[in-house]
GROMACS .gro file of C-alpha atoms in nm:
model
  231
    1MET     CA    1   5.598  -9.545  19.116
    2LYS     CA    2   5.419  -9.811  19.295
    3ARG     CA    3   5.639  -9.985  19.374
    4ILE     CA    4   5.940  -9.775  19.491
    5ASP     CA    5   5.645  -9.585  19.694
    6LYS     CA    6   5.524  -9.935  19.914
    7ILE     CA    7   5.891  -9.897  19.945
    8HIS     CA    8   5.947  -9.569  20.020
    9THR     CA    9   5.682  -9.674  20.325
   10ASP     CA   10   5.841 -10.017  20.439
   11PHE     CA   11   6.192  -9.815  20.437
   12PRO     CA   12   6.168  -9.490  20.467
   13THR     CA   13   6.562  -9.432  20.502
   14TYR     CA   14   6.636  -9.588  20.212
   15GLY     CA   15   6.830  -9.395  19.936
   16THR     CA   16   6.910  -9.367  19.603
   17ARG     CA   17   7.130  -9.628  19.591
   18THR     CA   18   6.959  -9.937  19.793
   19MET     CA   19   6.644  -9.796  19.657
   20ALA     CA   20   6.801  -9.928  19.326
   21ALA     CA   21   6.908 -10.207  19.448
   22GLN     CA   22   6.571 -10.354  19.633
   23LEU     CA   23   6.466 -10.339  19.362
   24THR     CA   24   6.652 -10.442  19.084
   25LEU     CA   25   6.666 -10.793  19.356
   26ASP     CA   26   6.241 -10.759  19.353
   27VAL     CA   27   6.191 -10.709  18.946
   28LYS     CA   28   6.518 -10.968  18.830
   29TYR     CA   29   6.670 -10.702  18.636
   30LEU     CA   30   6.889 -10.392  18.632
   31VAL     CA   31   6.708 -10.140  18.832
   32GLY     CA   32   7.019  -9.807  18.770
   33ARG     CA   33   7.088  -9.555  19.023
   34LYS     CA   34   6.983  -9.229  18.860
   35ARG     CA   35   6.681  -9.379  18.704
   36THR     CA   36   6.585  -9.460  19.040
   37GLY     CA   37   6.673  -9.084  19.117
   38ARG     CA   38   6.471  -8.996  18.859
   39LEU     CA   39   6.201  -9.180  18.980
   40MET     CA   40   6.165  -9.087  19.333
   41GLU     CA   41   6.181  -8.727  19.276
   42SER     CA   42   5.885  -8.717  19.011
   43ILE     CA   43   5.689  -8.837  19.330
   44GLY     CA   44   5.811  -8.629  19.604
   45ILE     CA   45   6.013  -8.900  19.789
   46GLU     CA   46   6.329  -8.921  19.922
   47ALA     CA   47   6.513  -9.123  20.214
   48ILE     CA   48   6.409  -8.899  20.541
   49PHE     CA   49   6.688  -8.747  20.649
   50PRO     CA   50   6.639  -8.554  20.477
   51LYS     CA   51   6.205  -8.611  20.467
   52PRO     CA   52   5.998  -8.706  20.172
   53LYS     CA   53   6.026  -8.370  19.994
   54LEU     CA   54   5.613  -8.234  19.934
   55SER     CA   55   5.661  -7.892  19.866
   56LEU     CA   56   5.825  -7.651  19.646
   57ASN     CA   57   6.064  -7.438  19.899
   58THR     CA   58   6.251  -7.178  19.656
   59LYS     CA   59   6.264  -6.907  19.945
   60LEU     CA   60   6.348  -6.819  20.249
   61HIS     CA   61   6.114  -6.913  20.546
   62PRO     CA   62   6.080  -6.851  20.903
   63VAL     CA   63   6.164  -7.151  21.102
   64PHE     CA   64   5.932  -7.197  21.427
   65PRO     CA   65   6.139  -7.447  21.689
   66TYR     CA   66   6.038  -7.801  21.752
   67LEU     CA   67   5.892  -7.747  22.057
   68LEU     CA   68   5.723  -8.104  22.127
   69LYS     CA   69   6.038  -8.283  22.228
   70ASP     CA   70   6.003  -8.546  22.523
   71ILE     CA   71   5.595  -8.324  22.664
   72PRO     CA   72   5.355  -8.580  22.743
   73ILE     CA   73   5.050  -8.561  22.532
   74LEU     CA   74   4.815  -8.576  22.833
   75LYS     CA   75   4.452  -8.495  22.648
   76SER     CA   76   4.253  -8.383  22.294
   77ASN     CA   77   4.361  -8.059  22.146
   78GLN     CA   78   4.657  -7.964  22.307
   79VAL     CA   79   4.901  -8.081  21.995
   80TRP     CA   80   4.734  -8.168  21.643
   81SER     CA   81   5.009  -8.152  21.287
   82ALA     CA   82   4.947  -8.134  20.957
   83ASP     CA   83   5.168  -8.321  20.704
   84ILE     CA   84   5.116  -8.383  20.284
   85THR     CA   85   5.171  -8.703  20.115
   86TYR     CA   86   5.241  -8.889  19.765
   87ILE     CA   87   4.862  -9.065  19.634
   88ARG     CA   88   4.928  -9.328  19.321
   89MET     CA   89   4.675  -9.301  19.084
   90LYS     CA   90   4.608  -9.554  18.775
   91TYR     CA   91   4.761  -9.283  18.575
   92GLY     CA   92   4.913  -8.968  18.783
   93PHE     CA   93   4.895  -8.892  19.143
   94LEU     CA   94   4.777  -8.678  19.379
   95TYR     CA   95   4.860  -8.502  19.717
   96LEU     CA   96   4.672  -8.579  20.034
   97VAL     CA   97   4.753  -8.367  20.348
   98VAL     CA   98   4.548  -8.415  20.717
   99PHE     CA   99   4.524  -8.307  20.995
  100MET     CA  100   4.545  -8.529  21.314
  101ASP     CA  101   4.456  -8.504  21.687
  102TRP     CA  102   4.813  -8.636  21.868
  103TYR     CA  103   4.635  -8.784  22.208
  104ALA     CA  104   4.373  -8.953  22.007
  105ARG     CA  105   4.493  -9.024  21.695
  106TYR     CA  106   4.186  -8.866  21.581
  107ILE     CA  107   4.215  -8.734  21.218
  108LEU     CA  108   4.035  -8.336  21.143
  109SER     CA  109   4.053  -8.260  20.868
  110TRP     CA  110   4.165  -8.391  20.500
  111LYS     CA  111   4.153  -8.297  20.145
  112LEU     CA  112   4.307  -8.399  19.861
  113SER     CA  113   4.507  -8.161  19.514
  114ASP     CA  114   4.657  -8.160  19.173
  115SER     CA  115   4.911  -7.953  19.299
  116LEU     CA  116   5.175  -7.873  19.594
  117ARG     CA  117   4.978  -7.573  19.609
  118THR     CA  118   4.899  -7.401  19.912
  119ASP     CA  119   4.546  -7.349  19.857
  120PHE     CA  120   4.461  -7.663  19.994
  121CYS     CA  121   4.585  -7.718  20.298
  122LEU     CA  122   4.491  -7.387  20.406
  123GLU     CA  123   4.091  -7.572  20.331
  124ALA     CA  124   4.183  -7.899  20.531
  125ALA     CA  125   4.340  -7.606  20.857
  126ASP     CA  126   3.944  -7.363  20.753
  127LYS     CA  127   3.766  -7.688  20.893
  128ALA     CA  128   4.015  -7.838  21.079
  129LEU     CA  129   3.986  -7.496  21.275
  130GLN     CA  130   3.577  -7.525  21.209
  131ILE     CA  131   3.622  -7.855  21.518
  132ASN     CA  132   3.821  -7.679  21.843
  133ILE     CA  133   4.174  -7.479  21.862
  134PRO     CA  134   4.450  -7.695  21.955
  135ASP     CA  135   4.708  -7.558  22.206
  136ILE     CA  136   5.055  -7.673  21.905
  137VAL     CA  137   5.042  -7.731  21.547
  138ASN     CA  138   5.302  -7.939  21.426
  139PHE     CA  139   5.412  -7.901  21.092
  140ASP     CA  140   5.689  -7.968  20.927
  141GLN     CA  141   5.899  -7.685  20.656
  142GLY     CA  142   5.756  -7.710  20.355
  143VAL     CA  143   5.647  -7.382  20.218
  144GLN     CA  144   5.251  -7.516  20.212
  145PHE     CA  145   5.317  -7.481  20.664
  146THR     CA  146   5.538  -7.217  20.614
  147ASP     CA  147   5.329  -6.983  20.439
  148GLU     CA  148   5.283  -6.658  20.513
  149GLU     CA  149   4.832  -6.679  20.494
  150MET     CA  150   4.920  -6.991  20.712
  151ILE     CA  151   5.109  -6.869  20.954
  152ALA     CA  152   4.900  -6.562  20.994
  153LEU     CA  153   4.616  -6.813  21.021
  154TRP     CA  154   4.728  -6.987  21.404
  155GLU     CA  155   4.887  -6.677  21.524
  156SER     CA  156   4.560  -6.557  21.530
  157GLN     CA  157   4.343  -6.844  21.730
  158ASN     CA  158   4.680  -6.829  21.971
  159THR     CA  159   4.808  -7.089  21.871
  160LYS     CA  160   5.203  -7.223  21.902
  161ILE     CA  161   5.353  -7.294  21.614
  162SER     CA  162   5.600  -7.619  21.638
  163MET     CA  163   5.838  -7.733  21.300
  164ASP     CA  164   5.999  -8.059  21.297
  165HIS     CA  165   6.318  -8.056  21.242
  166LYS     CA  166   6.493  -8.045  20.871
  167GLY     CA  167   6.449  -8.393  20.734
  168ARG     CA  168   6.321  -8.516  21.088
  169CYS     CA  169   5.959  -8.703  21.003
  170PHE     CA  170   5.965  -8.878  21.272
  171ASP     CA  171   5.949  -8.596  21.481
  172ASN     CA  172   5.569  -8.590  21.326
  173ILE     CA  173   5.567  -8.965  21.404
  174PHE     CA  174   5.147  -9.006  21.455
  175THR     CA  175   5.176  -8.863  21.115
  176GLU     CA  176   5.381  -9.104  20.974
  177ARG     CA  177   5.178  -9.402  21.155
  178PHE     CA  178   4.858  -9.298  20.985
  179TRP     CA  179   5.006  -9.280  20.583
  180ARG     CA  180   5.140  -9.644  20.707
  181SER     CA  181   4.785  -9.768  20.756
  182LEU     CA  182   4.639  -9.565  20.494
  183LYS     CA  183   4.864  -9.648  20.195
  184TYR     CA  184   4.855 -10.075  20.309
  185GLU     CA  185   4.506 -10.074  20.398
  186GLU     CA  186   4.332  -9.888  20.099
  187VAL     CA  187   4.568  -9.598  19.862
  188TYR     CA  188   4.752  -9.978  19.755
  189LEU     CA  189   4.485 -10.204  19.748
  190ARG     CA  190   4.298  -9.973  19.504
  191ASP     CA  191   4.368  -9.839  19.096
  192TYR     CA  192   4.209  -9.507  19.119
  193GLN     CA  193   4.103  -9.394  18.735
  194THR     CA  194   3.999  -9.010  18.849
  195MET     CA  195   4.034  -8.828  19.223
  196GLN     CA  196   3.711  -8.841  19.234
  197GLU     CA  197   3.707  -9.179  19.312
  198ALA     CA  198   4.043  -9.117  19.526
  199ASN     CA  199   3.859  -8.864  19.720
  200GLN     CA  200   3.554  -9.098  19.812
  201SER     CA  201   3.757  -9.393  19.863
  202ILE     CA  202   4.040  -9.172  20.078
  203GLY     CA  203   3.672  -9.027  20.245
  204GLU     CA  204   3.565  -9.352  20.330
  205TYR     CA  205   3.851  -9.536  20.483
  206ILE     CA  206   3.939  -9.206  20.694
  207GLU     CA  207   3.662  -9.245  20.834
  208LYS     CA  208   3.623  -9.605  20.892
  209TYR     CA  209   3.979  -9.501  21.036
  210ASN     CA  210   3.829  -9.224  21.295
  211THR     CA  211   3.499  -9.399  21.371
  212ARG     CA  212   3.525  -9.813  21.395
  213ARG     CA  213   3.914  -9.870  21.413
  214LEU     CA  214   4.040 -10.016  21.744
  215HIS     CA  215   4.367  -9.888  21.819
  216GLN     CA  216   4.580 -10.075  22.110
  217SER     CA  217   4.743  -9.797  22.203
  218LEU     CA  218   4.418  -9.654  22.294
  219GLY     CA  219   4.354  -9.915  22.533
  220TYR     CA  220   4.138 -10.071  22.250
  221LYS     CA  221   3.953  -9.824  22.152
  222THR     CA  222   3.902  -9.595  21.849
  223PRO     CA  223   4.014  -9.247  21.791
  224VAL     CA  224   3.649  -9.082  21.778
  225GLN     CA  225   3.615  -9.203  22.096
  226ILE     CA  226   3.911  -9.045  22.307
  227TYR     CA  227   3.878  -8.769  22.058
  228ARG     CA  228   3.505  -8.673  22.227
  229GLN     CA  229   3.544  -8.796  22.604
  230ILE     CA  230   3.588  -8.432  22.635
  231ASN     CA  231   3.468  -8.298  22.335
   0.00000   0.00000   0.00000
């Protein structure tokens, strides 16, 4: 599963057929498409059309329009986004949610969970809102973000809710770029034995990402430098 996750991070449009072909090429023996599909499904991965399926969505839910097409992002707290990714451990896996400020690429809050229940996303949302309140928050259409309690939380802050088009992970491009950095600079270099170990190591990485990692797109400044310019 580690190899599948890494291939998906590099080539997020790969479906089961291409993924199986890539695995066969990498490991030098035949890997069947059906087995590949089962492994991808077990960790919530599909090609980005549709998007990685890190949700338990089994019922109708409210869908909000995507509000961010072609709009300029001019300041911190104009747009936040949230997303979930799979985190491999030595035995099993976890899920990580982050809330990010788009202008500064600043990680406002994060939370690890061993399940996809909504509560860990609500905890991360509450933590982010202790810092500030955005004009717009952007989500995918997963059940964690279409949950009634989640919607009510943001509406109580007078924050507009934006939702990605179904199957379009690039509607949330800045978070997708963060996932790639996290996977290659942290997750793929570790073999987390426990959730506690993963929590500590990922927390240290996010702190370093926010306070020490320079971004060319930010004029070679850190996310925290940009975020705190007006906060």
